[in-house]
Amino acid sequence: MTVPSFPARIPAVALAGFGVLGALAGCAAGGSAAETNGGADGAASGGPYADGTYEAEGEYVSPGGPESIGVSITLEGDVVTDVTVTPHAEEGNAVQYQGQFASGIAAEVVGKDIDELEVSRVAGSSLTSEGFNQAVDAIKADAAAG
């Protein structure tokens, strides 16, 4: 790969910036977004996101402490066609709220463009949505790279 020539101080600053951005992108959402199909092997959606099913972890803080959820989203033409939230809470109110959120999220997001997703309260659960929105951001980054 050929690197264009710039004044000596610009490449160092630019490369440092790319390193920081790459590191931030790699740790987005406090977990990894893993594409399970789609991307280079899947059909392109024609939009900014590749069709496929993507998974990510989302984290948030509840009154009981740090919590996390698993999120799986299937995209077709940038539209959410399926969503699954896997609760990870093991005790306290978080178990109840994550369960309620997981049961109600499909009605809120299936059929919507992924860029329109920004949930605030689902089935009485408001804090779990922070973890969900974080996971959606990681999924969007992964699907855009696909």
GROMACS .gro file of C-alpha atoms in nm:
model
  146
    1MET     CA    1   0.000   0.000   0.000
    2THR     CA    2   0.137   0.339  -0.093
    3VAL     CA    3   0.110   0.617   0.164
    4PRO     CA    4   0.077   0.969   0.021
    5SER     CA    5   0.349   1.207   0.132
    6PHE     CA    6   0.258   1.488   0.370
    7PRO     CA    7   0.463   1.719   0.587
    8ALA     CA    8   0.636   1.512   0.856
    9ARG     CA    9   0.410   1.606   1.147
   10ILE     CA   10   0.078   1.535   0.973
   11PRO     CA   11   0.122   1.156   0.926
   12ALA     CA   12   0.212   1.105   1.290
   13VAL     CA   13  -0.095   1.295   1.408
   14ALA     CA   14  -0.319   1.129   1.150
   15LEU     CA   15  -0.193   0.781   1.230
   16ALA     CA   16  -0.234   0.841   1.602
   17GLY     CA   17  -0.592   0.954   1.538
   18PHE     CA   18  -0.668   0.643   1.334
   19GLY     CA   19  -0.525   0.427   1.611
   20VAL     CA   20  -0.751   0.590   1.868
   21LEU     CA   21  -1.056   0.560   1.642
   22GLY     CA   22  -0.978   0.197   1.568
   23ALA     CA   23  -0.939   0.120   1.937
   24LEU     CA   24  -1.267   0.294   2.019
   25ALA     CA   25  -1.451   0.113   1.741
   26GLY     CA   26  -1.312  -0.218   1.860
   27CYS     CA   27  -1.448  -0.171   2.211
   28ALA     CA   28  -1.782  -0.012   2.125
   29ALA     CA   29  -2.071  -0.120   2.346
   30GLY     CA   30  -1.847  -0.282   2.602
   31GLY     CA   31  -1.872  -0.607   2.415
   32SER     CA   32  -1.817  -0.745   2.075
   33ALA     CA   33  -2.056  -0.731   1.788
   34ALA     CA   34  -2.036  -1.057   1.600
   35GLU     CA   35  -2.194  -1.104   1.262
   36THR     CA   36  -2.348  -1.448   1.231
   37ASN     CA   37  -2.430  -1.423   0.861
   38GLY     CA   38  -2.446  -1.161   0.591
   39GLY     CA   39  -2.159  -0.921   0.534
   40ALA     CA   40  -1.917  -1.022   0.260
   41ASP     CA   41  -2.085  -1.362   0.225
   42GLY     CA   42  -2.442  -1.229   0.256
   43ALA     CA   43  -2.655  -1.026   0.023
   44ALA     CA   44  -2.594  -0.653   0.028
   45SER     CA   45  -2.893  -0.452   0.137
   46GLY     CA   46  -2.837  -0.161  -0.100
   47GLY     CA   47  -2.816   0.068   0.203
   48PRO     CA   48  -2.536   0.144   0.439
   49TYR     CA   49  -2.582  -0.188   0.627
   50ALA     CA   50  -2.527  -0.541   0.503
   51ASP     CA   51  -2.816  -0.784   0.542
   52GLY     CA   52  -2.763  -1.047   0.809
   53THR     CA   53  -2.800  -1.133   1.174
   54TYR     CA   54  -2.577  -0.947   1.417
   55GLU     CA   55  -2.512  -0.987   1.787
   56ALA     CA   56  -2.373  -0.752   2.052
   57GLU     CA   57  -2.367  -0.705   2.426
   58GLY     CA   58  -2.505  -0.392   2.586
   59GLU     CA   59  -2.420  -0.267   2.933
   60TYR     CA   60  -2.590  -0.028   3.172
   61VAL     CA   61  -2.596   0.053   3.542
   62SER     CA   62  -2.901  -0.026   3.754
   63PRO     CA   63  -2.953   0.061   4.121
   64GLY     CA   64  -2.821  -0.290   4.192
   65GLY     CA   65  -2.500  -0.231   3.996
   66PRO     CA   66  -2.366  -0.306   3.647
   67GLU     CA   67  -2.589  -0.516   3.421
   68SER     CA   68  -2.571  -0.647   3.066
   69ILE     CA   69  -2.796  -0.794   2.798
   70GLY     CA   70  -2.736  -0.978   2.474
   71VAL     CA   71  -2.896  -0.840   2.159
   72SER     CA   72  -2.943  -1.015   1.825
   73ILE     CA   73  -3.085  -0.822   1.529
   74THR     CA   74  -3.160  -0.943   1.178
   75LEU     CA   75  -3.144  -0.680   0.905
   76GLU     CA   76  -3.289  -0.686   0.554
   77GLY     CA   77  -3.256  -0.367   0.352
   78ASP     CA   78  -3.162  -0.174   0.671
   79VAL     CA   79  -3.493  -0.279   0.829
   80VAL     CA   80  -3.507  -0.488   1.148
   81THR     CA   81  -3.688  -0.811   1.063
   82ASP     CA   82  -3.614  -0.992   1.390
   83VAL     CA   83  -3.480  -0.905   1.734
   84THR     CA   84  -3.395  -1.112   2.040
   85VAL     CA   85  -3.280  -0.979   2.375
   86THR     CA   86  -3.113  -1.226   2.609
   87PRO     CA   87  -3.128  -1.115   2.973
   88HIS     CA   88  -2.811  -1.169   3.175
   89ALA     CA   89  -2.936  -1.050   3.517
   90GLU     CA   90  -2.930  -1.313   3.788
   91GLU     CA   91  -3.081  -1.135   4.089
   92GLY     CA   92  -3.280  -0.839   4.208
   93ASN     CA   93  -3.520  -0.624   4.011
   94ALA     CA   94  -3.298  -0.644   3.703
   95VAL     CA   95  -3.421  -0.999   3.639
   96GLN     CA   96  -3.780  -0.876   3.622
   97TYR     CA   97  -3.705  -0.566   3.415
   98GLN     CA   98  -3.478  -0.741   3.167
   99GLY     CA   99  -3.743  -1.012   3.120
  100GLN     CA  100  -4.014  -0.753   3.059
  101PHE     CA  101  -3.789  -0.567   2.816
  102ALA     CA  102  -3.702  -0.887   2.626
  103SER     CA  103  -4.072  -0.974   2.597
  104GLY     CA  104  -4.174  -0.634   2.461
  105ILE     CA  105  -3.885  -0.519   2.241
  106ALA     CA  106  -3.995  -0.689   1.916
  107ALA     CA  107  -4.318  -0.488   1.908
  108GLU     CA  108  -4.113  -0.168   1.933
  109VAL     CA  109  -3.843  -0.228   1.671
  110VAL     CA  110  -3.938  -0.495   1.416
  111GLY     CA  111  -4.025  -0.329   1.086
  112LYS     CA  112  -3.824  -0.013   1.159
  113ASP     CA  113  -3.510   0.115   0.990
  114ILE     CA  114  -3.215   0.046   1.221
  115ASP     CA  115  -3.117   0.414   1.207
  116GLU     CA  116  -3.455   0.501   1.364
  117LEU     CA  117  -3.402   0.283   1.671
  118GLU     CA  118  -3.360   0.467   1.999
  119VAL     CA  119  -3.579   0.306   2.262
  120SER     CA  120  -3.635   0.469   2.600
  121ARG     CA  121  -3.889   0.254   2.784
  122VAL     CA  122  -4.014  -0.089   2.687
  123ALA     CA  123  -4.272  -0.283   2.890
  124GLY     CA  124  -4.203  -0.071   3.198
  125SER     CA  125  -3.827  -0.108   3.179
  126SER     CA  126  -3.629   0.210   3.119
  127LEU     CA  127  -3.271   0.131   3.224
  128THR     CA  128  -3.243  -0.183   3.010
  129SER     CA  129  -3.298   0.038   2.705
  130GLU     CA  130  -2.956   0.199   2.767
  131GLY     CA  131  -2.790  -0.139   2.718
  132PHE     CA  132  -3.008  -0.210   2.415
  133ASN     CA  133  -2.924   0.121   2.247
  134GLN     CA  134  -2.555   0.061   2.315
  135ALA     CA  135  -2.575  -0.284   2.154
  136VAL     CA  136  -2.761  -0.137   1.853
  137ASP     CA  137  -2.475   0.110   1.802
  138ALA     CA  138  -2.224  -0.177   1.801
  139ILE     CA  139  -2.442  -0.375   1.559
  140LYS     CA  140  -2.470  -0.077   1.324
  141ALA     CA  141  -2.092  -0.041   1.323
  142ASP     CA  142  -2.049  -0.411   1.251
  143ALA     CA  143  -2.318  -0.419   0.980
  144ALA     CA  144  -2.169  -0.111   0.811
  145ALA     CA  145  -1.827  -0.277   0.804
  146GLY     CA  146  -1.980  -0.597   0.661
   0.00000   0.00000   0.00000
